[in-house]
């Protein structure tokens, strides 16, 4: 882990994927340099900016100005905010608007927004004219540390989230940390769960650093840049080794099996944001790992304490509304993951920073654990 750089100096993290390699540039007030950075990569290209109405109101004109100052003509496509825009009707509209805007092979899309816009615009870029380039300008913490990096793009099916998509890497990611100043605190906290996740997966020193410095990460400044850069480095390294999730990339799903079940139980609603579900899922995974004797109980309690300190949920009872039963949660876990030869694959931990893929978890153990958690023991 490197020491935080001086404020104001952008940090570049490379995603090493051969010919499809790209940089993630992280720093405050970077949006003004977007046009010159794109022009340097794709001289003469036109652009379509895809954004949601909330983000567009805040940052579309700065983005347009940055492009036009570099001589890049741009059309703007604005969709409603929220997960509902990862749908066939909105996908169709954005594709048609991109084509009507005369965006050809050799031109590009700019995804200006959170994970919803990144996933939607990325999937449009993967399919229009059999694939055009795109640039991610993530505007949520979750998008800056997770969804904008790695090339997974998707919309939702009525059968489930992210079921229609493609792997399509961006050519550049610009993470302007100043854009996060307008993010609602609850959204920032939810994104922070994914930051803590990188410490819990493979970097105990980073987790310890977060325990001491999380307030500065929330406040902004160089600690925020540092946390985002460490997170992006971790994700970039994992993606470079396993782009299509045949192995190690699965570790990035730490906390997500329990998390997805809890999100589904809450109806994918405002009751529980994705990052909140991940925080709760990670607390459960560490408690479950301790129960299996993989790590000492105080280590699991340390995870719970840090997540609770920042204001994230760590107990199922923290989720407002009706509490799901253990059977209901098991049913949802079964929908999310195939039970292979009577066993579930889980990401478990031997310590903070030592997560691993456990392919042999007995569903009965998980059921008993959830029953005890719900009973409050
Ligand atoms: N592709 C991947 O690898 C990957 C990884 C994780 C999550 N995801 C996807 O990401 C999505 C969630 O992303 P998200 O949490 O960023 O949600 P989001 O894109 O819906 O953004 C959350 C809310 O914040 C608003 N917002 C965004 N930036 C803002 C800003 N700077 N100031 C004020 N408001 C702002 C948005 O309008 C929205 O209402 C899900 O669809 C999930 O499936 C994808
Ligand atoms: Zn996640």
CSV table of C-alpha atoms and ligand atoms in Angstrom, one decimal:
chain,number,residue,atom,x,y,z
A,1,UNK,CA,0.0,0.0,0.0
A,2,UNK,CA,1.4,3.4,-0.9
A,3,UNK,CA,1.0,6.6,1.1
A,4,UNK,CA,-1.6,9.1,0.0
A,5,UNK,CA,-0.4,11.4,-2.7
A,6,UNK,CA,-0.6,15.2,-2.4
A,7,UNK,CA,-4.0,16.6,-2.9
A,8,UNK,CA,-4.7,17.7,-6.5
A,9,UNK,CA,-2.3,15.3,-8.2
A,10,UNK,CA,-4.3,12.7,-10.2
A,11,UNK,CA,-3.5,9.1,-9.7
A,12,UNK,CA,-3.6,6.7,-12.7
A,13,UNK,CA,-4.3,3.0,-12.2
A,14,UNK,CA,-3.9,0.8,-15.3
A,15,UNK,CA,-6.2,-2.1,-16.0
A,16,UNK,CA,-3.7,-4.4,-17.8
A,17,UNK,CA,-5.7,-6.3,-20.5
A,18,UNK,CA,-3.3,-6.3,-23.4
A,19,UNK,CA,-4.8,-4.4,-26.4
A,20,UNK,CA,-7.9,-3.6,-24.3
A,21,UNK,CA,-5.8,-2.0,-21.4
A,22,UNK,CA,-7.0,1.3,-20.1
A,23,UNK,CA,-6.4,3.9,-17.3
A,24,UNK,CA,-8.6,4.8,-14.4
A,25,UNK,CA,-7.7,8.4,-13.5
A,26,UNK,CA,-8.6,9.5,-10.0
A,27,UNK,CA,-8.5,13.0,-8.6
A,28,UNK,CA,-10.4,16.1,-7.6
A,29,UNK,CA,-11.8,18.3,-10.4
A,30,UNK,CA,-10.8,16.1,-13.3
A,31,UNK,CA,-14.0,16.6,-15.3
A,32,UNK,CA,-12.5,19.7,-17.1
A,33,UNK,CA,-9.8,17.5,-18.6
A,34,UNK,CA,-12.2,14.9,-20.0
A,35,UNK,CA,-12.2,16.4,-23.5
A,36,UNK,CA,-8.4,16.6,-23.9
A,37,UNK,CA,-8.0,13.1,-22.5
A,38,UNK,CA,-10.6,11.7,-25.0
A,39,UNK,CA,-9.1,13.6,-27.9
A,40,UNK,CA,-5.7,12.2,-27.1
A,41,UNK,CA,-7.0,8.7,-27.2
A,42,UNK,CA,-9.4,9.0,-30.2
A,43,UNK,CA,-8.6,12.1,-32.3
A,44,UNK,CA,-11.6,13.3,-34.4
A,45,UNK,CA,-14.2,11.2,-32.6
A,46,UNK,CA,-17.7,12.5,-31.8
A,47,UNK,CA,-19.4,11.6,-28.5
A,48,UNK,CA,-22.9,10.8,-27.1
A,49,UNK,CA,-23.1,11.6,-23.4
A,50,UNK,CA,-25.6,9.2,-21.5
A,51,UNK,CA,-26.7,10.4,-18.1
A,52,UNK,CA,-29.6,10.3,-15.7
A,53,UNK,CA,-31.8,13.3,-14.9
A,54,UNK,CA,-30.3,13.9,-11.4
A,55,UNK,CA,-26.7,13.7,-12.5
A,56,UNK,CA,-27.4,15.7,-15.8
A,57,UNK,CA,-28.8,18.6,-13.8
A,58,UNK,CA,-25.6,18.7,-11.7
A,59,UNK,CA,-22.8,17.8,-14.2
A,60,UNK,CA,-24.0,17.6,-17.8
A,61,UNK,CA,-23.1,21.2,-18.8
A,62,UNK,CA,-19.6,20.9,-17.3
A,63,UNK,CA,-19.1,17.6,-19.2
A,64,UNK,CA,-20.4,19.1,-22.5
A,65,UNK,CA,-18.1,22.1,-22.0
A,66,UNK,CA,-15.1,19.9,-21.4
A,67,UNK,CA,-15.8,18.1,-24.6
A,68,UNK,CA,-16.6,21.1,-26.8
A,69,UNK,CA,-13.4,22.9,-25.5
A,70,UNK,CA,-11.5,20.0,-26.9
A,71,UNK,CA,-13.4,20.2,-30.2
A,72,UNK,CA,-15.5,17.1,-29.6
A,73,UNK,CA,-19.1,17.4,-30.8
A,74,UNK,CA,-21.5,15.8,-28.4
A,75,UNK,CA,-25.2,14.8,-28.3
A,76,UNK,CA,-26.8,14.2,-24.9
A,77,UNK,CA,-29.1,11.4,-23.9
A,78,UNK,CA,-30.8,11.7,-20.5
A,79,UNK,CA,-32.8,8.8,-18.9
A,80,UNK,CA,-34.7,8.7,-15.6
A,81,UNK,CA,-32.7,8.0,-12.5
A,82,UNK,CA,-32.9,4.6,-10.8
A,83,UNK,CA,-32.6,0.9,-11.5
A,84,UNK,CA,-35.7,1.0,-13.7
A,85,UNK,CA,-33.5,2.5,-16.5
A,86,UNK,CA,-31.6,-0.8,-16.8
A,87,UNK,CA,-34.6,-2.1,-18.9
A,88,UNK,CA,-35.4,-3.0,-22.5
A,89,UNK,CA,-37.5,0.1,-23.2
A,90,UNK,CA,-34.8,2.5,-22.0
A,91,UNK,CA,-32.0,0.4,-23.7
A,92,UNK,CA,-34.0,0.6,-27.0
A,93,UNK,CA,-34.5,4.4,-26.6
A,94,UNK,CA,-30.8,5.0,-25.9
A,95,UNK,CA,-29.7,2.8,-28.8
A,96,UNK,CA,-32.0,4.7,-31.2
A,97,UNK,CA,-30.9,8.1,-29.9
A,98,UNK,CA,-27.2,7.1,-30.3
A,99,UNK,CA,-27.8,6.0,-33.9
A,100,UNK,CA,-30.0,9.1,-34.7
A,101,UNK,CA,-27.1,11.2,-33.2
A,102,UNK,CA,-24.9,9.8,-36.0
A,103,UNK,CA,-22.5,8.1,-33.6
A,104,UNK,CA,-20.5,5.8,-35.9
A,105,UNK,CA,-17.8,3.1,-35.4
A,106,UNK,CA,-14.9,5.2,-34.3
A,107,UNK,CA,-17.0,7.6,-32.2
A,108,UNK,CA,-17.8,6.9,-28.5
A,109,UNK,CA,-20.2,7.1,-25.6
A,110,UNK,CA,-19.6,8.8,-22.3
A,111,UNK,CA,-21.4,7.2,-19.4
A,112,UNK,CA,-21.9,10.1,-16.9
A,113,UNK,CA,-23.5,8.7,-13.7
A,114,UNK,CA,-23.7,5.9,-11.2
A,115,UNK,CA,-23.6,2.2,-11.8
A,116,UNK,CA,-27.0,2.2,-13.5
A,117,UNK,CA,-25.8,4.6,-16.2
A,118,UNK,CA,-22.4,2.7,-16.5
A,119,UNK,CA,-24.1,-0.6,-17.0
A,120,UNK,CA,-26.8,0.7,-19.4
A,121,UNK,CA,-24.5,2.9,-21.5
A,122,UNK,CA,-21.8,0.2,-21.5
A,123,UNK,CA,-24.3,-2.4,-22.8
A,124,UNK,CA,-25.5,0.1,-25.5
A,125,UNK,CA,-21.8,0.6,-26.4
A,126,UNK,CA,-21.3,-3.2,-26.6
A,127,UNK,CA,-24.1,-3.6,-29.0
A,128,UNK,CA,-24.7,-0.5,-31.2
A,129,UNK,CA,-23.0,-1.0,-34.5
A,130,UNK,CA,-21.6,-4.3,-33.1
A,131,UNK,CA,-19.6,-2.4,-30.5
A,132,UNK,CA,-18.3,1.1,-30.1
A,133,UNK,CA,-15.9,2.6,-27.5
A,134,UNK,CA,-17.0,4.2,-24.3
A,135,UNK,CA,-15.6,6.2,-21.5
A,136,UNK,CA,-16.8,5.8,-17.9
A,137,UNK,CA,-17.3,9.0,-15.8
A,138,UNK,CA,-18.6,7.4,-12.6
A,139,UNK,CA,-20.4,9.8,-10.2
A,140,UNK,CA,-21.2,7.6,-7.2
A,141,UNK,CA,-18.6,6.0,-4.9
A,142,UNK,CA,-19.9,2.6,-5.8
A,143,UNK,CA,-19.3,3.3,-9.5
A,144,UNK,CA,-15.9,4.8,-8.9
A,145,UNK,CA,-14.6,1.8,-7.0
A,146,UNK,CA,-16.5,-1.0,-8.5
A,147,UNK,CA,-19.0,-0.9,-11.4
A,148,UNK,CA,-17.0,1.4,-13.8
A,149,UNK,CA,-14.0,-0.9,-13.7
A,150,UNK,CA,-13.9,-4.3,-15.3
A,151,UNK,CA,-16.2,-4.2,-18.3
A,152,UNK,CA,-19.3,-5.9,-17.0
A,153,UNK,CA,-22.3,-4.3,-18.6
A,154,UNK,CA,-26.0,-5.3,-18.3
A,155,UNK,CA,-29.6,-4.5,-18.1
A,156,UNK,CA,-32.2,-6.4,-16.0
A,157,UNK,CA,-34.6,-9.1,-17.1
A,158,UNK,CA,-38.0,-9.6,-15.5
A,159,UNK,CA,-36.4,-12.9,-14.2
A,160,UNK,CA,-33.6,-11.1,-12.4
A,161,UNK,CA,-31.0,-8.4,-12.3
A,162,UNK,CA,-28.1,-8.1,-14.8
A,163,UNK,CA,-29.3,-11.2,-16.9
A,164,UNK,CA,-28.9,-9.5,-20.3
A,165,UNK,CA,-25.4,-8.1,-20.8
A,166,UNK,CA,-21.9,-8.3,-22.2
A,167,UNK,CA,-18.3,-8.0,-21.2
A,168,UNK,CA,-17.1,-4.7,-22.9
A,169,UNK,CA,-14.2,-2.8,-21.4
A,170,UNK,CA,-14.2,1.0,-21.5
A,171,UNK,CA,-11.2,2.9,-23.0
A,172,UNK,CA,-10.9,5.3,-20.1
A,173,UNK,CA,-12.3,5.8,-16.6
A,174,UNK,CA,-12.3,9.3,-15.1
A,175,UNK,CA,-13.1,9.2,-11.4
A,176,UNK,CA,-13.5,12.9,-10.4
A,177,UNK,CA,-13.8,12.6,-6.6
A,178,UNK,CA,-15.3,16.1,-6.3
A,179,UNK,CA,-18.5,14.8,-8.0
A,180,UNK,CA,-19.1,12.7,-4.9
A,181,UNK,CA,-19.6,15.9,-2.8
A,182,UNK,CA,-23.2,16.1,-4.0
A,183,UNK,CA,-24.0,12.4,-3.4
A,184,UNK,CA,-26.6,11.8,-0.6
A,185,UNK,CA,-24.7,10.5,2.5
A,186,UNK,CA,-26.6,7.3,2.5
A,187,UNK,CA,-25.4,6.5,-1.1
A,188,UNK,CA,-21.8,7.4,-0.1
A,189,UNK,CA,-22.0,5.0,2.8
A,190,UNK,CA,-23.4,2.3,0.6
A,191,UNK,CA,-20.5,2.7,-1.8
A,192,UNK,CA,-18.1,2.6,1.1
A,193,UNK,CA,-19.1,-1.0,1.9
A,194,UNK,CA,-17.4,-2.0,-1.4
A,195,UNK,CA,-14.3,0.0,-0.4
A,196,UNK,CA,-14.1,-1.9,2.9
A,197,UNK,CA,-14.7,-5.1,0.9
A,198,UNK,CA,-11.3,-4.8,-0.8
A,199,UNK,CA,-9.6,-4.7,2.6
A,200,UNK,CA,-11.5,-7.7,3.8
A,201,UNK,CA,-10.8,-9.7,0.6
A,202,UNK,CA,-7.1,-9.3,0.4
A,203,UNK,CA,-5.5,-6.3,2.1
A,204,UNK,CA,-5.5,-6.3,6.0
A,205,UNK,CA,-3.3,-3.2,6.1
A,206,UNK,CA,-5.9,-1.2,4.0
A,207,UNK,CA,-8.7,-2.3,6.3
A,208,UNK,CA,-6.7,-1.1,9.3
A,209,UNK,CA,-6.0,2.2,7.5
A,210,UNK,CA,-9.8,2.5,6.8
A,211,UNK,CA,-10.5,1.9,10.5
A,212,UNK,CA,-8.3,4.9,11.4
A,213,UNK,CA,-9.1,7.2,8.4
A,214,UNK,CA,-12.7,6.5,7.3
A,215,UNK,CA,-13.9,9.9,8.5
A,216,UNK,CA,-11.4,11.7,6.2
A,217,UNK,CA,-12.5,9.4,3.3
A,218,UNK,CA,-16.1,10.6,3.9
A,219,UNK,CA,-14.9,14.3,4.3
A,220,UNK,CA,-13.1,14.3,0.9
A,221,UNK,CA,-9.5,15.3,0.2
A,222,UNK,CA,-6.5,13.1,-0.3
A,223,UNK,CA,-7.7,10.3,2.0
A,224,UNK,CA,-10.8,9.8,-0.3
A,225,UNK,CA,-8.5,9.7,-3.4
A,226,UNK,CA,-6.3,7.2,-1.7
A,227,UNK,CA,-9.1,4.9,-0.7
A,228,UNK,CA,-10.6,5.0,-4.3
A,229,UNK,CA,-7.1,4.3,-5.8
A,230,UNK,CA,-6.4,1.4,-3.5
A,231,UNK,CA,-9.9,0.0,-4.3
A,232,UNK,CA,-9.4,0.4,-8.1
A,233,UNK,CA,-5.9,-1.1,-7.9
A,234,UNK,CA,-7.4,-4.2,-6.2
A,235,UNK,CA,-10.2,-4.5,-8.7
A,236,UNK,CA,-7.9,-3.8,-11.7
A,237,UNK,CA,-5.5,-6.5,-10.6
A,238,UNK,CA,-8.2,-9.1,-10.1
A,239,UNK,CA,-9.9,-8.2,-13.5
A,240,UNK,CA,-6.5,-8.4,-15.2
A,241,UNK,CA,-6.0,-11.9,-13.9
A,242,UNK,CA,-9.5,-13.2,-14.5
A,243,UNK,CA,-11.5,-10.9,-16.9
A,244,UNK,CA,-14.4,-13.2,-17.4
A,245,UNK,CA,-14.9,-14.5,-13.8
A,246,UNK,CA,-13.8,-18.1,-14.3
A,247,UNK,CA,-12.0,-18.1,-10.9
A,248,UNK,CA,-10.4,-15.4,-8.7
A,249,UNK,CA,-12.8,-12.6,-9.8
A,250,UNK,CA,-15.5,-14.4,-7.8
A,251,UNK,CA,-13.7,-13.1,-4.6
A,252,UNK,CA,-15.2,-9.7,-5.5
A,253,UNK,CA,-18.5,-11.2,-4.5
A,254,UNK,CA,-17.5,-11.3,-0.8
A,255,UNK,CA,-20.7,-10.7,1.1
A,256,UNK,CA,-22.8,-10.8,-2.0
A,257,UNK,CA,-24.6,-14.1,-1.6
A,258,UNK,CA,-26.2,-13.1,1.7
A,259,UNK,CA,-26.4,-9.5,0.4
A,260,UNK,CA,-28.4,-10.5,-2.7
A,261,UNK,CA,-30.8,-12.6,-0.7
A,262,UNK,CA,-31.4,-9.8,1.7
A,263,UNK,CA,-31.8,-7.3,-1.2
A,264,UNK,CA,-34.3,-9.6,-2.8
A,265,UNK,CA,-36.1,-10.1,0.5
A,266,UNK,CA,-36.4,-6.3,0.7
A,267,UNK,CA,-37.8,-6.3,-2.8
A,268,UNK,CA,-34.8,-4.4,-4.2
A,269,UNK,CA,-36.2,-1.3,-2.7
A,270,UNK,CA,-35.1,1.8,-0.8
A,271,UNK,CA,-35.3,-0.3,2.3
A,272,UNK,CA,-31.9,-1.7,1.6
A,273,UNK,CA,-29.4,-0.3,-0.9
A,274,UNK,CA,-27.0,-2.7,-2.7
A,275,UNK,CA,-24.0,-1.5,-0.7
A,276,UNK,CA,-25.9,-1.7,2.6
A,277,UNK,CA,-26.8,-5.3,1.7
A,278,UNK,CA,-23.2,-6.0,1.0
A,279,UNK,CA,-22.1,-4.6,4.4
A,280,UNK,CA,-24.6,-6.8,6.1
A,281,UNK,CA,-23.6,-9.8,4.0
A,282,UNK,CA,-19.9,-9.3,4.8
A,283,UNK,CA,-20.7,-9.0,8.6
A,284,UNK,CA,-22.6,-12.3,8.2
A,285,UNK,CA,-19.8,-14.0,6.2
A,286,UNK,CA,-17.2,-13.2,8.9
A,287,UNK,CA,-19.6,-14.3,11.7
A,288,UNK,CA,-20.2,-17.5,9.7
A,289,UNK,CA,-16.5,-18.0,9.1
A,290,UNK,CA,-15.9,-17.6,12.9
A,291,UNK,CA,-18.6,-20.1,13.7
A,292,UNK,CA,-16.9,-22.6,11.4
A,293,UNK,CA,-13.6,-22.1,13.3
A,294,UNK,CA,-11.9,-20.4,10.4
A,295,UNK,CA,-11.1,-17.3,12.4
A,296,UNK,CA,-11.3,-16.1,16.0
A,297,UNK,CA,-14.6,-14.4,17.0
A,298,UNK,CA,-13.0,-11.1,17.9
A,299,UNK,CA,-11.7,-10.8,14.3
A,300,UNK,CA,-15.3,-11.1,13.0
A,301,UNK,CA,-16.5,-8.6,15.7
A,302,UNK,CA,-13.8,-6.1,14.4
A,303,UNK,CA,-15.4,-6.3,10.9
A,304,UNK,CA,-18.9,-5.7,12.4
A,305,UNK,CA,-17.7,-2.8,14.6
A,306,UNK,CA,-16.1,-0.9,11.7
A,307,UNK,CA,-19.1,-1.3,9.4
A,308,UNK,CA,-21.4,-0.2,12.2
A,309,UNK,CA,-19.2,2.7,13.1
A,310,UNK,CA,-19.6,4.2,9.6
A,311,UNK,CA,-23.4,3.7,9.9
A,312,UNK,CA,-23.9,0.6,7.8
A,313,UNK,CA,-26.3,-2.2,8.7
A,314,UNK,CA,-24.6,-5.3,10.2
A,315,UNK,CA,-27.6,-7.3,11.6
A,316,UNK,CA,-30.6,-8.6,9.7
A,317,UNK,CA,-32.8,-6.7,12.3
A,318,UNK,CA,-31.2,-3.4,11.1
A,319,UNK,CA,-33.2,-3.6,7.9
A,320,UNK,CA,-36.4,-1.7,8.3
A,321,UNK,CA,-39.7,-3.6,7.6
A,322,UNK,CA,-40.7,-7.2,7.9
A,323,UNK,CA,-37.9,-9.7,8.8
A,324,UNK,CA,-37.5,-12.5,6.3
A,325,UNK,CA,-37.4,-16.1,7.7
A,326,UNK,CA,-34.3,-18.3,7.4
A,327,UNK,CA,-36.3,-20.5,5.0
A,328,UNK,CA,-37.1,-17.6,2.8
A,329,UNK,CA,-33.5,-16.4,2.7
A,330,UNK,CA,-32.3,-20.0,1.9
A,331,UNK,CA,-34.8,-20.1,-1.0
A,332,UNK,CA,-33.5,-16.7,-2.3
A,333,UNK,CA,-29.9,-18.0,-1.9
A,334,UNK,CA,-30.8,-21.1,-3.9
A,335,UNK,CA,-32.3,-18.9,-6.7
A,336,UNK,CA,-29.1,-16.8,-6.8
A,337,UNK,CA,-26.7,-19.8,-6.8
A,338,UNK,CA,-26.8,-23.3,-8.0
A,339,UNK,CA,-26.5,-25.9,-5.3
A,340,UNK,CA,-24.0,-28.3,-6.8
A,341,UNK,CA,-24.0,-31.9,-5.4
A,342,UNK,CA,-25.7,-30.6,-2.3
A,343,UNK,CA,-23.1,-27.9,-1.6
A,344,UNK,CA,-23.0,-24.1,-2.0
A,345,UNK,CA,-20.0,-22.1,-3.1
A,346,UNK,CA,-19.4,-19.2,-0.6
A,347,UNK,CA,-16.6,-16.6,-0.2
A,348,UNK,CA,-15.4,-17.2,3.3
A,349,UNK,CA,-12.5,-15.7,5.3
A,350,UNK,CA,-9.5,-17.1,7.3
A,351,UNK,CA,-8.8,-13.6,8.5
A,352,UNK,CA,-9.4,-9.9,7.6
A,353,UNK,CA,-7.6,-9.7,4.2
A,354,UNK,CA,-7.7,-13.5,3.7
A,355,UNK,CA,-10.8,-14.4,1.8
A,356,UNK,CA,-11.1,-17.5,-0.2
A,357,UNK,CA,-13.6,-19.5,-2.4
A,358,UNK,CA,-15.2,-22.3,-0.4
A,359,UNK,CA,-17.0,-24.6,-2.9
A,360,UNK,CA,-18.2,-27.1,-0.3
A,361,UNK,CA,-20.6,-25.3,2.1
A,362,UNK,CA,-23.5,-27.4,3.4
A,363,UNK,CA,-26.8,-25.5,2.9
A,364,UNK,CA,-27.9,-27.0,6.2
A,365,UNK,CA,-25.1,-25.2,8.0
A,366,UNK,CA,-26.1,-21.9,6.4
A,367,UNK,CA,-29.7,-22.5,7.3
A,368,UNK,CA,-28.8,-23.2,11.0
A,369,UNK,CA,-26.5,-20.1,11.1
A,370,UNK,CA,-29.3,-17.8,9.7
A,371,UNK,CA,-31.8,-19.3,12.1
A,372,UNK,CA,-29.5,-18.4,15.0
A,373,UNK,CA,-28.8,-14.9,13.6
A,374,UNK,CA,-32.5,-14.2,13.3
A,375,UNK,CA,-33.0,-15.5,16.8
A,376,UNK,CA,-30.4,-12.9,17.9
A,377,UNK,CA,-27.7,-15.3,19.2
B,1,LIG,N1,-20.9,-3.6,-13.8
B,1,LIG,C1,-20.5,-3.9,-12.6
B,1,LIG,O1,-19.4,-4.5,-12.4
B,1,LIG,C2,-21.3,-3.5,-11.4
B,1,LIG,C3,-20.8,-3.7,-10.1
B,1,LIG,C4,-21.6,-3.3,-9.0
B,1,LIG,C5,-22.8,-2.7,-9.2
B,1,LIG,N2,-23.3,-2.6,-10.5
B,1,LIG,C6,-24.6,-2.0,-10.8
B,1,LIG,O2,-24.6,-0.6,-10.3
B,1,LIG,C7,-25.9,-0.2,-10.0
B,1,LIG,C8,-25.9,0.6,-8.8
B,1,LIG,O3,-25.1,1.7,-9.0
B,1,LIG,P1,-25.2,3.0,-8.0
B,1,LIG,O4,-25.2,2.6,-6.6
B,1,LIG,O5,-24.1,3.9,-8.5
B,1,LIG,O6,-26.6,3.5,-8.3
B,1,LIG,P2,-27.3,4.7,-9.3
B,1,LIG,O7,-26.5,4.7,-10.6
B,1,LIG,O8,-28.7,4.4,-9.3
B,1,LIG,O9,-27.0,6.0,-8.5
B,1,LIG,C9,-27.6,6.2,-7.2
B,1,LIG,C10,-28.4,7.5,-7.1
B,1,LIG,O10,-27.5,8.6,-7.0
B,1,LIG,C11,-27.8,9.6,-7.9
B,1,LIG,N3,-26.5,10.2,-8.2
B,1,LIG,C12,-25.5,9.6,-8.9
B,1,LIG,N4,-24.4,10.4,-8.9
B,1,LIG,C13,-24.7,11.5,-8.1
B,1,LIG,C14,-24.0,12.6,-7.7
B,1,LIG,N5,-22.7,12.8,-8.0
B,1,LIG,N6,-24.6,13.5,-6.9
B,1,LIG,C15,-25.9,13.3,-6.5
B,1,LIG,N7,-26.6,12.3,-6.9
B,1,LIG,C16,-26.0,11.4,-7.7
B,1,LIG,C17,-28.4,8.9,-9.1
B,1,LIG,O11,-29.2,9.7,-9.8
B,1,LIG,C18,-29.2,7.8,-8.4
B,1,LIG,O12,-30.4,8.3,-8.0
B,1,LIG,C19,-26.8,-1.5,-10.0
B,1,LIG,O13,-27.6,-1.5,-11.1
B,1,LIG,C20,-25.8,-2.6,-10.0
B,1,LIG,O14,-26.3,-3.8,-10.6
B,1,LIG,C21,-22.6,-3.0,-11.6
B,2,LIG,ZN1,-21.5,-5.1,-5.0
